[in-house]
Amino acid sequence: MSDNAVEMRDLVKTFGGGRSLFGRRASEVHAVKGISLDLQRGETLGIVGESGSGKSTLARMLVGLEAPTSGTMQIDGKPWAELAATGSRAFGRTIQYVFQDPVASLNPRKTIGEILDVPLRLLCGYDAGKRASRKKELVDAVQMPLDTLERFPHEFSGGQAQRIAIARALAAEARILVLDEPVSALDVSVQAQVLLLLQQLRDDLGLSYLFISHDLAVVESISDRVAVMYLGEVVEIGPAARLFAAPQHDYTKALIASAPRLTSPDIA
Amino acid sequence: MTDMTLSAPEPRKRRSNWQLLMANRLAAAGLFLFGFIVILAVLAPVLPLPNPDITDQPNRLLPPFADGHLLGTDHLGRDILSRLIWGTQVSLIVGVSATALAAIFGSLIGLVAGYARGATDSVLMRFVDMLMAFPYILLAIAIVAALGPGLLNALYAIAIVNIPFFARNIRGVTVSIRNREFVDAARLSGKSHPAILFTEVLPNVLPVIVITMSTTVGWMILETAGLSFLGLGAQPPTSDLGSMLGQARAQLFTAPHASIIPGIMIFVLVMCINLLGDGIRDVLDPRLRSGALDRPMPITKIDRKTKPAATLEDAPALVVDNLSTGFDDGKAITPAVRDISFRLGKGECLGLIGESGSGKSVTALSLMGLVASPPGVITAGGVYVGGREVLSLREQELIGLRGGRVAYVFQDPLTTLHPLFRVGEQIAEAILVHESVGKSEAHRRAVELMETVGIRDARSRASAYPHELSGGQRQRIGIAMALANDPDIIIADEPTTALDVTVQARILELLQNLRRERGLALLLITHDFGVVAQVCDRVAVMKNGEIVEQGETGAVLRDPQHDYTKRLIACVPELGEGQAFLDRVRPLFVEART
């Protein structure tokens, strides 16, 4: 059991429903319909799917930003419900989240130093001296210059902001990271650099990643295993190389056929 | 710094808030006048003024400029100048403190309601609605009646009456900020809800609070005056501007100065506060500051040193010749694209590729003079459509070409389609702008176009609203609108970026078919080499506003000449390559790091 960083069993999330003030039944959206997945320690599990497939809902449930309608989750060996009962700090110490839009995930009115200070103070409980040295280490780990700490988010490009967001996720010293489309908003060359950084951090720190993206090639380049989501369900899961070489499910095949390629056999 | 796209942009000199405020003449005048009045009111105790409360019956109702009474005396013989300055002091104190109280409680309600949502939101907002449902002056009178007349009670009444105004404003802003990702991020950093509300959300709401306060102070002073005029505010002998006015009302015909003078004071005070408030709002509102609300000119400003030839012999559908566009910040023109040249033939597809900030969209918009001016300026070069230089045309002729000979397809059709009109009407409108045909004929053609772009059941879908269609269908509508007038050239700016890959594949296929069947010249702007490889005959690679390489797509992809192109192509992960991709790109960035 303890081999798995994350275990999800029959996870369901339904939005809406319930009754309005006048007793009318509100319409329901089934975002996630009975998903069971395991993320092994030190592994990168890729999750691919198109918009509306429920990938982000799944991720937000894992980090406690949404509560599942039914089903259970174990995160780092601890039941989700137990973590939720102890509050957001317990979550933050075990699992962290990197957002798609790095600029929007940094408060525009705070310096990077202030942003990084929060998890170090609240989640790790370090004193001021230790926090200052940790902040320097973190900035260094994501390959940013030291003066980053005194600057404001708008002074950075998308790729740099995503490095900072990764540093914040690392600050909590959680061993599990949920990466929700971390490179989708970035230019290709910056995307490659962020992927390299993520790979290096995983190897150096022994992290486990749940890597969500709509870009098949990106997911394939960093993942050990890949799960394909379609309309709230996992339709196929397998080792990255096998899944893309020999897709079983029709939807996976359609996805792979649609992906634009540099060298496509059918172009004259 | 390792990001290779990071060019060093010159730190743009932004004018400080103070400079911006001073640039607004009316606001500056308001500020100085207000400052003068405030100083007078503050200095009231030390100025050589007679006691405002000493009555002097023999000298009652003296006109202005009387001996020892510059502004005359009132019906009890009190010095009006002295009472005016003291009264102004009272009015200011009450108005400003009422604003502060309303701002504190209103913002608090708004913040909590907007952040908590759900039941808390409903209860708080219904309470606010209840306050709003009463005519405000009636409510204020009722509150004063319950608490008893007096200046302090009038202050409470006015503060309470204005709470809804703040609460509603602040709630709206809070709701939008609450959904931003940095709020979620703060939660994951271990912050509690109150901490997030006051340290993450509040700093972002603060400018709105300040703006709302600055625009309400004047109103509050007016309301205090109103209550005092009715005898519910300041009680004799103290008086504020409103009660001076109220007491002098009886002598309005025999001694008009006694009521006109405080009336003028109220008018001047409220006017200068409102002017100042508007000025502060303009300075603090980032949308106004960026000039986004300035009305752009119908076509981009064109300021070329030399005019290119008016026509071009043997020209293909589109020729762009040494085009340069820049942005004018008032002092200098910062170039955005420089010396862009390319040719595009009938039935051909040229891909314009580059990373963010490379100037691809500015190029696309410059072709038809669509770059917003100010600040855009076309500084050099020419654009030939069918051999005719279009930037030299008269304004109306150029506008006539847009959507006619040259049509655009944009990235997100949800933002380019009007949300309140049916899609069929919008396509028909595109036809009607250029051709005088009947409404029903236009509608028939709109349905035809929808069939052309592959919308099933076009007749009934024509009466759908944009939000009822999926992203792919919306983009098909966008393409149908572009096709409405049988253009020669379609400029598609990232047409598939907002779409899922399976939908993207179908939209690209549609564009390909249209190009073949109708002989369209297609200029495709994208950041995706995969899309270029699939669709384009030729490709131009842009970097920092210049085309660094141009050539046949296959050749450029196989054997890129420019270092930048090589690097860009190398950074694109190929499906099927797997983890080998990261090993392959690692060496590219090693030298940059050390």
Short mmCIF file of N, CA and C in Angstrom, two decimals, chain B residues 420-476:
data_model
loop_
_atom_site.label_atom_id
_atom_site.label_comp_id
_atom_site.label_asym_id
_atom_site.label_seq_id
_atom_site.Cartn_x
_atom_site.Cartn_y
_atom_site.Cartn_z
N LEU B 420 -25.25 38.66 -28.19
CA LEU B 420 -26.70 38.85 -28.12
C LEU B 420 -27.41 38.70 -29.46
N PHE B 421 -26.65 38.40 -30.52
CA PHE B 421 -27.28 38.20 -31.82
C PHE B 421 -27.15 36.75 -32.26
N ARG B 422 -28.15 36.28 -33.01
CA ARG B 422 -28.09 34.92 -33.53
C ARG B 422 -26.99 34.86 -34.58
N VAL B 423 -26.32 33.69 -34.67
CA VAL B 423 -25.15 33.61 -35.55
C VAL B 423 -25.54 33.85 -37.00
N GLY B 424 -26.73 33.39 -37.40
CA GLY B 424 -27.18 33.60 -38.78
C GLY B 424 -27.25 35.08 -39.11
N GLU B 425 -27.81 35.86 -38.16
CA GLU B 425 -27.91 37.30 -38.38
C GLU B 425 -26.53 37.93 -38.52
N GLN B 426 -25.58 37.41 -37.76
CA GLN B 426 -24.26 38.02 -37.80
C GLN B 426 -23.57 37.76 -39.13
N ILE B 427 -23.78 36.56 -39.67
CA ILE B 427 -23.20 36.28 -40.99
C ILE B 427 -23.90 37.14 -42.03
N ALA B 428 -25.24 37.23 -41.92
CA ALA B 428 -26.00 38.03 -42.88
C ALA B 428 -25.55 39.48 -42.82
N GLU B 429 -25.28 39.96 -41.62
CA GLU B 429 -24.83 41.33 -41.47
C GLU B 429 -23.52 41.57 -42.21
N ALA B 430 -22.63 40.58 -42.12
CA ALA B 430 -21.34 40.70 -42.81
C ALA B 430 -21.57 40.84 -44.32
N ILE B 431 -22.61 40.17 -44.83
CA ILE B 431 -22.92 40.28 -46.26
C ILE B 431 -23.51 41.66 -46.56
N LEU B 432 -24.44 42.09 -45.70
CA LEU B 432 -25.16 43.34 -45.94
C LEU B 432 -24.26 44.57 -45.91
N VAL B 433 -23.18 44.49 -45.14
CA VAL B 433 -22.27 45.63 -45.06
C VAL B 433 -21.66 45.92 -46.43
N HIS B 434 -21.42 44.86 -47.18
CA HIS B 434 -20.72 45.05 -48.45
C HIS B 434 -21.63 45.01 -49.67
N GLU B 435 -22.81 44.42 -49.53
CA GLU B 435 -23.67 44.28 -50.70
C GLU B 435 -25.07 44.73 -50.35
N SER B 436 -25.75 45.36 -51.29
CA SER B 436 -27.13 45.73 -51.01
C SER B 436 -28.06 44.65 -51.55
N VAL B 437 -28.27 43.64 -50.75
CA VAL B 437 -29.24 42.60 -51.10
C VAL B 437 -30.33 42.62 -50.03
N GLY B 438 -31.42 41.95 -50.31
CA GLY B 438 -32.51 41.93 -49.35
C GLY B 438 -32.14 41.14 -48.11
N LYS B 439 -32.90 41.36 -47.03
CA LYS B 439 -32.61 40.68 -45.78
C LYS B 439 -32.76 39.17 -45.92
N SER B 440 -33.83 38.75 -46.61
CA SER B 440 -34.08 37.31 -46.71
C SER B 440 -33.03 36.66 -47.60
N GLU B 441 -32.58 37.40 -48.63
CA GLU B 441 -31.53 36.88 -49.50
C GLU B 441 -30.23 36.71 -48.69
N ALA B 442 -29.93 37.73 -47.87
CA ALA B 442 -28.72 37.65 -47.04
C ALA B 442 -28.81 36.46 -46.10
N HIS B 443 -30.00 36.25 -45.54
CA HIS B 443 -30.16 35.13 -44.62
C HIS B 443 -29.98 33.79 -45.35
N ARG B 444 -30.54 33.72 -46.57
CA ARG B 444 -30.41 32.48 -47.33
C ARG B 444 -28.93 32.20 -47.60
N ARG B 445 -28.19 33.27 -47.94
CA ARG B 445 -26.77 33.06 -48.21
C ARG B 445 -26.00 32.70 -46.94
N ALA B 446 -26.44 33.26 -45.82
CA ALA B 446 -25.79 32.93 -44.54
C ALA B 446 -25.93 31.43 -44.26
N VAL B 447 -27.14 30.89 -44.50
CA VAL B 447 -27.34 29.47 -44.26
C VAL B 447 -26.47 28.64 -45.21
N GLU B 448 -26.38 29.11 -46.46
CA GLU B 448 -25.52 28.42 -47.43
C GLU B 448 -24.08 28.37 -46.95
N LEU B 449 -23.61 29.54 -46.46
CA LEU B 449 -22.24 29.63 -45.98
C LEU B 449 -22.02 28.67 -44.81
N MET B 450 -23.02 28.59 -43.94
CA MET B 450 -22.87 27.69 -42.79
C MET B 450 -22.76 26.25 -43.26
N GLU B 451 -23.49 25.93 -44.33
CA GLU B 451 -23.35 24.58 -44.88
C GLU B 451 -21.95 24.38 -45.46
N THR B 452 -21.46 25.42 -46.14
CA THR B 452 -20.12 25.35 -46.73
C THR B 452 -19.07 25.04 -45.67
N VAL B 453 -19.20 25.66 -44.51
CA VAL B 453 -18.17 25.45 -43.48
C VAL B 453 -18.48 24.21 -42.64
N GLY B 454 -19.45 23.42 -43.08
CA GLY B 454 -19.64 22.12 -42.45
C GLY B 454 -20.45 22.13 -41.18
N ILE B 455 -21.42 23.05 -41.08
CA ILE B 455 -22.30 22.99 -39.90
C ILE B 455 -23.54 22.21 -40.30
N ARG B 456 -23.75 21.12 -39.61
CA ARG B 456 -24.89 20.28 -39.94
C ARG B 456 -26.19 20.97 -39.51
N ASP B 457 -27.25 20.75 -40.24
CA ASP B 457 -28.54 21.30 -39.89
C ASP B 457 -28.46 22.83 -39.80
N ALA B 458 -27.85 23.41 -40.84
CA ALA B 458 -27.52 24.84 -40.80
C ALA B 458 -28.76 25.70 -40.62
N ARG B 459 -29.86 25.31 -41.23
CA ARG B 459 -31.06 26.14 -41.19
C ARG B 459 -31.49 26.42 -39.74
N SER B 460 -31.49 25.40 -38.91
CA SER B 460 -31.93 25.62 -37.53
C SER B 460 -30.79 26.19 -36.67
N ARG B 461 -29.56 25.82 -37.00
CA ARG B 461 -28.44 26.35 -36.20
C ARG B 461 -28.26 27.84 -36.42
N ALA B 462 -28.76 28.36 -37.54
CA ALA B 462 -28.60 29.79 -37.83
C ALA B 462 -29.27 30.65 -36.77
N SER B 463 -30.28 30.09 -36.09
CA SER B 463 -30.93 30.90 -35.07
C SER B 463 -30.38 30.63 -33.68
N ALA B 464 -29.20 30.02 -33.61
CA ALA B 464 -28.58 29.78 -32.31
C ALA B 464 -27.76 31.01 -31.91
N TYR B 465 -27.58 31.18 -30.60
CA TYR B 465 -26.70 32.23 -30.11
C TYR B 465 -25.30 31.65 -29.95
N PRO B 466 -24.27 32.52 -30.02
CA PRO B 466 -22.90 31.99 -29.96
C PRO B 466 -22.65 31.05 -28.77
N HIS B 467 -23.22 31.36 -27.59
CA HIS B 467 -22.90 30.52 -26.44
C HIS B 467 -23.53 29.14 -26.53
N GLU B 468 -24.48 28.97 -27.46
CA GLU B 468 -25.11 27.65 -27.59
C GLU B 468 -24.31 26.71 -28.48
N LEU B 469 -23.23 27.24 -29.08
CA LEU B 469 -22.42 26.41 -29.98
C LEU B 469 -21.13 26.01 -29.29
N SER B 470 -20.54 24.91 -29.75
CA SER B 470 -19.26 24.49 -29.20
C SER B 470 -18.15 25.35 -29.80
N GLY B 471 -16.96 25.27 -29.22
CA GLY B 471 -15.84 26.08 -29.69
C GLY B 471 -15.55 25.87 -31.16
N GLY B 472 -15.59 24.61 -31.59
CA GLY B 472 -15.31 24.30 -32.99
C GLY B 472 -16.37 24.89 -33.91
N GLN B 473 -17.63 24.78 -33.50
CA GLN B 473 -18.71 25.32 -34.33
C GLN B 473 -18.62 26.84 -34.42
N ARG B 474 -18.26 27.45 -33.28
CA ARG B 474 -18.11 28.90 -33.29
C ARG B 474 -17.02 29.33 -34.26
N GLN B 475 -15.91 28.57 -34.27
CA GLN B 475 -14.85 28.94 -35.18
C GLN B 475 -15.31 28.75 -36.62
N ARG B 476 -16.17 27.75 -36.87
CA ARG B 476 -16.73 27.58 -38.21
C ARG B 476 -17.58 28.79 -38.60
#
